Amino acid sequence: MLLKTSLRTFFAHKGRMVLSLIAVVLSVAFVSGTLVFSNTATSTFDRLFASTASDISVQPAKADGDEPDQPAGRVATVPADVIQKAAATPGVKQALGQVFVGSAVLVDPLTNKQIGPTGGAPTLTGNWTDTPRNSVEITSGHVPQGGDQIVLDADTAKKAKLGLGAKVRVITATNGNHDFTLAGIATFKTTNPGAALAFLDTPTAQQDLLGKAEFTSVEVFGDGSRSNDQLKADALGKLGAGYQVKTAAEQKEENNKSVGSFLNFMKYAMLGFAGISLLVGGFLIINTFSMLVAQRTREIGLLRAIGGSRKQVNRSVLVEALILGLLGSTLGLGAGLGLATGLIQLMKAVGMNLSATDLQIGLNVPVAAYAVGIVITVLAAWIPARRASKIAPIAALRDHGTPAEARSNVVRTVVGLVLTAGGGGLLVLAAKAGKAATGGQYLGLGVLLTLIGFVVLGPLLATTVVRGLGAVLPALFGPSGRLAQRNAMRNPRRTGATAAALMIGLALVIGASVFTSSMVKSTNEQIDKSVGADYVISSSQGIIGEAMVQAAKKTPGVAHVTEQKELRGVKINVPDGRTVTTGISAVSADFTDDFRLPVKSGAAGSLNQGSLAIGEDLAKDYGLKVGDTVKLDYGQGRAQSVPVGVVMSKGDSLFNGATFVGIDTVAKAIPAAEMPLDVQIYGKAAADADVAKTLAALEESLKDYPQLKVRDQAGYKELVQQQINTLLYMIYGLLGLAIVVAVLGVINTLALSVVERTREIGLLRAIGLSRRQLRRMIRLESVVIALFGAILGTGLGLAWGITGQQVLKDQGLATLAVPTGTIAVTLVASVVIGLVAALVPAFRAGRMNVLAAIATD
């Protein structure tokens, strides 16, 4: 009986459920689509790595189990005789030497443009070997034969518009530039993970890429008589120390980690924003069921009068929500497959060739889809269901609606004020916290409590704020304006819930805008304050070879070039016996001329006299001060003792967490052949040189190296702006779903409100209100609700963004910037949202038959 009543009620009001259904569908589609995409990508790469990995791979040893025991820009290798030793291991069928480096750059000599990806996926150049598990096969031309031939993968050749016989240049940081003829094109057997692959013959690869007759690894394939773990143990016993050996499973795990970090970032970012849209959709569902319950007061009262219990009424509403959740989850699951296909096509556009015909729909997809859709719907409907169960049988004699509960408002006020005050206090504590980590914890909890507090206080704020917002409406729009203001205030709980959905999305937009604007402004000010160099020269490969440095130094108009190298995993042994492992920047003598260090104690010039420059936090944590001597252990037996000459104050993002030492100082401990390559260089124009002309001259000097980018200070600031904007636009895009759901909520509230007020609208028309005035009334009501949500969202967003800036002020976010333009656009956009949301409800209200509306029960 209960199920039959719920089904009849649901389908009797199905039109009023459509927008709630859309909200559930969108949210579930986002969740299920993300999971299907993640499953598909993971499965594809699993198959790729499983089908191409050797049984065991012999590689150079790693220091501390992390980074290769080799400086940046230098390639770790194994001797050629390892092939014979590995081949002699029992159970080995074949052992092959492999050369692969990621630091070489492929260039089209005709256009002088870089071939392959310039960021993200790598460009790998190596030797062609015929293994039992090649990832590619020659589909055009032939394998490289001789020192002037090269093979490219098909995707790279196609994008670069290169055919057989075309010229390809390979630029290396340590072994010069080499020109080749495209002799063959290879196609991936499974999928292209997005990388560009280039193959040379083995002697050429060794000479041009490594500068010696060695290999980057030796790949070993067994004959099936022994397990991979046995092969590994036997190989280690035969080879001795100085190598690491990985089984196929370990290779697959390592490769999955590198790819998985990117996929997991996408997955959890999208699921996070799906959660926001679910939260926003929850308000829509609450409003829908609240209004339906209010409209069915007489119906529910009659049900109670003929014997229906409170429990049955409660269950009836929840069963309707369950039906909505089931239907929305099913449709959302289907829509999620479409979203996953779209994501796969997006990945194809950036070079990751996944197959949309092989979608992986694991058990986690339907489980998550139905769990999310049903749980959020039933939970959101619980409050209206509870309210419905309290309707007394006598309500059957009343018109729609039930009297407000004064006690409920008092409890709401107290709870809302406590939550908001507590959240505000936590935001203040976060802004005053001494450490960013502590401040971040306070900030996260403060954001949560203030958000919940504003949601709880929404109905109470609606009465005050909407009265203020609508005060000008009667003067500007006459009766329509007065009615719109009163309608928005008539049911504060409904107005508050509708505005809350919009408030959440806009608060996150404003908060992110404040944070990123402060980041840009702080960085620009720090560049102006600390950078004296006129030019910053960086490489897409992250390393700059000696030939490139010399080309920059010989440029007319350049006074000097400052070099910066990165020493990874350096152990600093402090006087009290403790050790800290960190990265250290080795810089040339002109560094202190090109950069103004934020000196807290000591002298910047001491850096050129064999001293170390450390950050304030490192000095505090390890009790270091100027004059203390520390031991720097670079690994491989290279170490030296140096005094602390400078302690740098925190607060400048250019130097936060940095440690500097002179290149000349490091050279006393590390031979030139083992010294890492430069990661970045800086140029200073001569006093009598034109800065702009010298920039053009530098670009001309380095034109043979398209992987290098020369920027002046303005260009460097622009780069920072672009990087931050990329993050911001991604946030805006993902929050777009939540805002769309919020707009659906406004439309839904107005549409149901029109149905609820059918008789009232008929009476207004009967006493002279025109269709135009009626439509205007509904549009103005919508605008007021949207503006109310935007104002609350702006206030919350500003509080969150400003607190976030204060938390990180010592980490480089020293300057607060409030994006007034973004705030203005947001408020204007909220008016537009209100107008758009009111189009359909206003049109439907205007078309009502006056007599039929008056006669409505």
XYZ file of N, CA, C and O in Angstrom, residues 424-523:
400
model
N 34.410 31.561 12.320
C 35.109 32.846 12.211
C 36.311 32.916 13.139
O 37.373 33.424 12.771
N 36.136 32.367 14.354
C 37.267 32.338 15.290
C 38.418 31.506 14.770
O 39.591 31.873 14.915
N 38.093 30.375 14.151
C 39.140 29.528 13.576
C 39.847 30.224 12.412
O 41.063 30.076 12.237
N 39.107 30.989 11.616
C 39.747 31.744 10.535
C 40.707 32.789 11.098
O 41.788 33.011 10.542
N 40.310 33.423 12.205
C 41.211 34.401 12.844
C 42.462 33.701 13.374
O 43.590 34.192 13.204
N 42.275 32.550 14.023
C 43.428 31.781 14.514
C 44.339 31.361 13.363
O 45.571 31.380 13.493
N 43.732 30.988 12.246
C 44.520 30.580 11.081
C 45.365 31.735 10.583
O 46.548 31.565 10.248
N 44.774 32.931 10.520
C 45.506 34.103 10.018
C 46.667 34.478 10.931
O 47.676 35.029 10.473
N 46.541 34.163 12.225
C 47.584 34.544 13.189
C 48.532 33.397 13.517
O 49.452 33.570 14.317
N 48.320 32.232 12.918
C 49.154 31.061 13.229
C 50.599 31.306 12.814
O 50.877 31.922 11.776
N 51.515 30.805 13.624
C 52.936 30.998 13.329
C 53.445 30.112 12.209
O 54.376 30.476 11.500
N 52.840 28.933 12.041
C 53.275 27.995 11.008
C 52.160 27.778 9.990
O 50.981 27.706 10.343
N 52.559 27.655 8.730
C 51.581 27.496 7.657
C 50.778 26.208 7.827
O 49.581 26.175 7.539
N 51.421 25.132 8.304
C 50.729 23.858 8.468
C 49.610 23.977 9.493
O 48.488 23.505 9.276
N 49.910 24.629 10.608
C 48.891 24.829 11.644
C 47.779 25.730 11.132
O 46.592 25.458 11.330
N 48.177 26.811 10.467
C 47.189 27.731 9.900
C 46.301 27.041 8.884
O 45.098 27.315 8.810
N 46.879 26.150 8.097
C 46.107 25.428 7.093
C 45.039 24.546 7.721
O 43.921 24.432 7.207
N 45.376 23.923 8.846
C 44.399 23.080 9.548
C 43.252 23.923 10.088
O 42.073 23.557 9.961
N 43.600 25.066 10.711
C 42.557 25.976 11.205
C 41.693 26.485 10.052
O 40.472 26.615 10.178
N 42.343 26.798 8.930
C 41.620 27.329 7.775
C 40.610 26.313 7.248
O 39.451 26.653 6.982
N 41.036 25.064 7.096
C 40.138 24.038 6.582
C 38.915 23.853 7.461
O 37.773 23.796 6.968
N 39.135 23.797 8.782
C 38.016 23.623 9.705
C 37.151 24.877 9.741
O 35.914 24.801 9.822
N 37.798 26.044 9.661
C 37.056 27.310 9.659
C 36.176 27.452 8.439
O 35.036 27.926 8.528
N 36.680 27.037 7.276
C 35.883 27.075 6.047
C 34.642 26.190 6.195
O 33.525 26.590 5.842
N 34.832 24.997 6.730
C 33.722 24.065 6.892
C 32.656 24.623 7.836
O 31.452 24.610 7.527
N 33.092 25.150 8.987
C 32.126 25.634 9.978
C 31.406 26.889 9.508
O 30.193 27.041 9.721
N 32.125 27.819 8.877
C 31.459 29.040 8.395
C 30.474 28.712 7.279
O 29.400 29.323 7.193
N 30.830 27.748 6.432
C 29.921 27.341 5.363
C 28.630 26.764 5.946
O 27.519 27.180 5.580
N 28.775 25.828 6.893
C 27.585 25.227 7.514
C 26.796 26.286 8.273
O 25.562 26.323 8.230
N 27.529 27.175 8.970
C 26.868 28.232 9.721
C 26.028 29.140 8.833
O 24.883 29.477 9.170
N 26.570 29.530 7.688
C 25.828 30.387 6.765
C 24.619 29.657 6.178
O 23.572 30.264 5.950
N 24.786 28.358 5.929
C 23.652 27.581 5.416
C 22.534 27.534 6.454
O 21.351 27.721 6.134
N 22.910 27.298 7.722
C 21.913 27.233 8.797
C 21.249 28.592 9.007
O 20.038 28.694 9.214
N 22.042 29.672 8.939
C 21.512 31.017 9.163
C 20.835 31.598 7.927
O 20.239 32.678 8.012
N 20.932 30.888 6.802
C 20.392 31.421 5.549
C 18.985 31.964 5.633
O 18.713 33.096 5.220
N 18.030 31.184 6.176
C 16.660 31.688 6.260
C 16.537 32.960 7.091
O 15.717 33.831 6.785
N 17.327 33.070 8.161
C 17.267 34.272 8.999
C 17.902 35.465 8.291
O 17.391 36.584 8.352
N 19.021 35.202 7.599
C 19.654 36.271 6.835
C 18.759 36.722 5.684
O 18.774 37.896 5.292
N 17.987 35.777 5.137
C 17.143 36.104 3.994
C 16.173 37.220 4.333
O 15.942 38.140 3.532
N 15.600 37.175 5.528
C 14.626 38.181 5.916
C 15.244 39.576 5.905
O 14.666 40.533 5.377
N 16.456 39.691 6.449
C 17.110 40.992 6.550
C 17.701 41.436 5.225
O 17.458 42.564 4.757
N 18.494 40.561 4.600
C 19.212 40.936 3.383
C 18.244 41.162 2.223
O 18.376 42.133 1.471
N 17.265 40.275 2.074
C 16.324 40.414 0.963
C 15.489 41.679 1.131
O 15.180 42.359 0.146
N 15.148 42.015 2.372
C 14.421 43.266 2.592
C 15.249 44.452 2.125
O 14.734 45.377 1.485
N 16.565 44.419 2.424
C 17.433 45.503 1.967
C 17.606 45.514 0.460
O 17.559 46.580 -0.179
N 17.830 44.316 -0.133
C 18.018 44.235 -1.586
C 16.763 44.671 -2.334
O 16.827 45.292 -3.398
N 15.595 44.304 -1.758
C 14.351 44.588 -2.459
C 13.757 45.941 -2.143
O 12.686 46.286 -2.654
N 14.461 46.728 -1.318
C 13.903 48.016 -0.905
C 13.684 48.959 -2.079
O 12.755 49.778 -2.064
N 14.536 48.853 -3.087
C 14.422 49.781 -4.218
C 13.425 49.285 -5.270
O 13.059 50.037 -6.175
N 13.006 48.031 -5.162
C 12.142 47.474 -6.202
C 10.785 48.173 -6.304
O 10.326 48.448 -7.421
N 10.101 48.472 -5.175
C 8.812 49.162 -5.319
C 8.930 50.510 -6.016
O 8.065 50.874 -6.826
N 10.017 51.237 -5.714
C 10.180 52.556 -6.336
C 10.477 52.445 -7.825
O 10.023 53.268 -8.625
N 11.216 51.403 -8.203
C 11.614 51.269 -9.611
C 10.567 50.551 -10.449
O 10.379 50.874 -11.632
N 9.887 49.554 -9.856
C 9.004 48.708 -10.655
C 7.561 48.673 -10.158
O 6.775 47.865 -10.640
N 7.242 49.509 -9.185
C 5.870 49.610 -8.735
C 5.366 48.345 -8.071
O 6.102 47.664 -7.340
N 4.083 47.994 -8.346
C 3.483 46.820 -7.694
C 4.263 45.530 -7.936
O 4.377 44.693 -7.042
N 4.806 45.370 -9.150
C 5.578 44.154 -9.447
C 6.789 44.052 -8.529
O 7.118 42.974 -8.027
N 7.467 45.167 -8.298
C 8.630 45.170 -7.424
C 8.276 44.872 -5.987
O 8.967 44.115 -5.305
N 7.148 45.461 -5.497
C 6.734 45.220 -4.117
C 6.364 43.749 -3.906
O 6.738 43.113 -2.927
N 5.623 43.194 -4.862
C 5.233 41.784 -4.763
C 6.448 40.860 -4.819
O 6.512 39.850 -4.112
N 7.419 41.191 -5.698
C 8.628 40.362 -5.807
C 9.388 40.344 -4.494
O 9.855 39.294 -4.038
N 9.518 41.514 -3.858
C 10.225 41.590 -2.581
C 9.527 40.742 -1.524
O 10.156 39.971 -0.796
N 8.201 40.868 -1.442
C 7.454 40.142 -0.409
C 7.439 38.637 -0.695
O 7.463 37.820 0.232
N 7.369 38.269 -1.948
C 7.395 36.843 -2.278
C 8.711 36.204 -1.860
O 8.753 35.072 -1.375
N 9.824 36.926 -2.094
C 11.138 36.392 -1.722
C 11.268 36.260 -0.214
O 12.004 35.397 0.284
N 10.564 37.151 0.537
C 10.630 37.117 1.999
C 9.572 36.211 2.613
O 9.634 35.897 3.795
N 8.604 35.788 1.809
C 7.461 35.045 2.339
C 7.901 33.753 3.010
O 7.416 33.384 4.074
N 8.811 33.014 2.359
C 9.289 31.743 2.913
C 10.812 31.809 3.011
O 11.529 31.357 2.119
N 11.328 32.390 4.094
C 12.784 32.571 4.226
C 13.563 31.264 4.145
O 14.675 31.228 3.630
N 12.964 30.173 4.658
C 13.667 28.886 4.638
C 13.921 28.442 3.198
O 14.996 27.980 2.846
N 12.905 28.602 2.359
C 13.032 28.221 0.951
C 14.022 29.139 0.237
O 14.882 28.683 -0.513
N 13.921 30.439 0.483
C 14.846 31.398 -0.140
C 16.280 31.124 0.289
O 17.207 31.142 -0.519
N 16.464 30.836 1.594
C 17.808 30.561 2.098
C 18.413 29.324 1.481
O 19.588 29.307 1.098
N 17.623 28.256 1.352
C 18.139 27.007 0.768
C 18.469 27.191 -0.705
O 19.475 26.670 -1.202
N 17.612 27.940 -1.424
C 17.875 28.183 -2.851
C 19.141 29.003 -3.035
O 19.979 28.693 -3.892
N 19.284 30.053 -2.219
C 20.465 30.918 -2.333
C 21.723 30.196 -1.885
O 22.818 30.456 -2.405
N 21.601 29.273 -0.925
C 22.774 28.556 -0.411
C 23.464 27.768 -1.506
O 24.697 27.670 -1.545
N 22.666 27.191 -2.412
C 23.257 26.409 -3.506
C 24.154 27.280 -4.362
O 25.262 26.884 -4.743
N 23.689 28.489 -4.666
C 24.489 29.422 -5.468
C 25.655 29.969 -4.652
O 26.759 30.181 -5.169
N 25.410 30.173 -3.360
C 26.431 30.729 -2.472
C 27.685 29.864 -2.442
O 28.812 30.377 -2.483
N 27.528 28.554 -2.389
C 28.678 27.658 -2.267
C 29.599 27.786 -3.472
O 30.814 27.970 -3.332
N 29.014 27.694 -4.684
C 29.835 27.796 -5.888
C 30.534 29.129 -6.003
O 31.741 29.204 -6.300
N 29.808 30.225 -5.739
C 30.401 31.559 -5.882
C 31.428 31.836 -4.785
O 32.416 32.546 -5.019
N 31.216 31.288 -3.586
C 32.207 31.470 -2.514
C 33.543 30.848 -2.905
O 34.615 31.435 -2.679
N 33.488 29.662 -3.498
C 34.721 29.006 -3.936
C 35.385 29.777 -5.071
O 36.614 29.891 -5.133
N 34.580 30.334 -5.987
C 35.131 31.132 -7.086
C 35.837 32.368 -6.541
O 36.974 32.682 -6.917
N 35.177 33.100 -5.638
C 35.766 34.318 -5.075
C 37.002 33.986 -4.242
O 38.041 34.659 -4.327
N 36.905 32.932 -3.420
C 38.056 32.543 -2.597
C 39.264 32.199 -3.435
O 40.384 32.633 -3.149
N 39.053 31.411 -4.510
C 40.159 31.051 -5.407
C 40.709 32.284 -6.105
O 41.933 32.408 -6.306
N 39.847 33.228 -6.464
C 40.292 34.441 -7.159
C 41.142 35.320 -6.250
O 42.160 35.874 -6.686
N 40.731 35.454 -4.996
C 41.524 36.237 -4.037
C 42.900 35.602 -3.857
O 43.939 36.285 -3.880
N 42.912 34.297 -3.696
C 44.170 33.580 -3.472
C 45.115 33.733 -4.661
O 46.292 34.077 -4.498
N 44.607 33.491 -5.868
C 45.474 33.556 -7.049
C 45.887 34.991 -7.382
O 47.018 35.226 -7.814
N 44.993 35.947 -7.169
C 45.355 37.351 -7.402
C 46.469 37.778 -6.450
O 47.403 38.483 -6.843
N 46.374 37.338 -5.202
C 47.425 37.646 -4.221
C 48.731 36.976 -4.614
O 49.824 37.553 -4.441
N 48.643 35.768 -5.164
C 49.841 35.052 -5.591
C 50.545 35.805 -6.718
O 51.770 35.986 -6.700
N 49.764 36.254 -7.696
C 50.345 36.985 -8.826
C 50.976 38.291 -8.363
O 52.121 38.617 -8.714
N 50.237 39.052 -7.561
C 50.744 40.352 -7.111
C 51.977 40.190 -6.229
O 52.962 40.939 -6.368
N 51.940 39.202 -5.334
C 53.094 38.971 -4.446
C 54.326 38.588 -5.256
O 55.433 39.109 -5.010
N 54.156 37.690 -6.226
C 55.285 37.253 -7.048
C 55.851 38.412 -7.862
O 57.074 38.585 -7.952
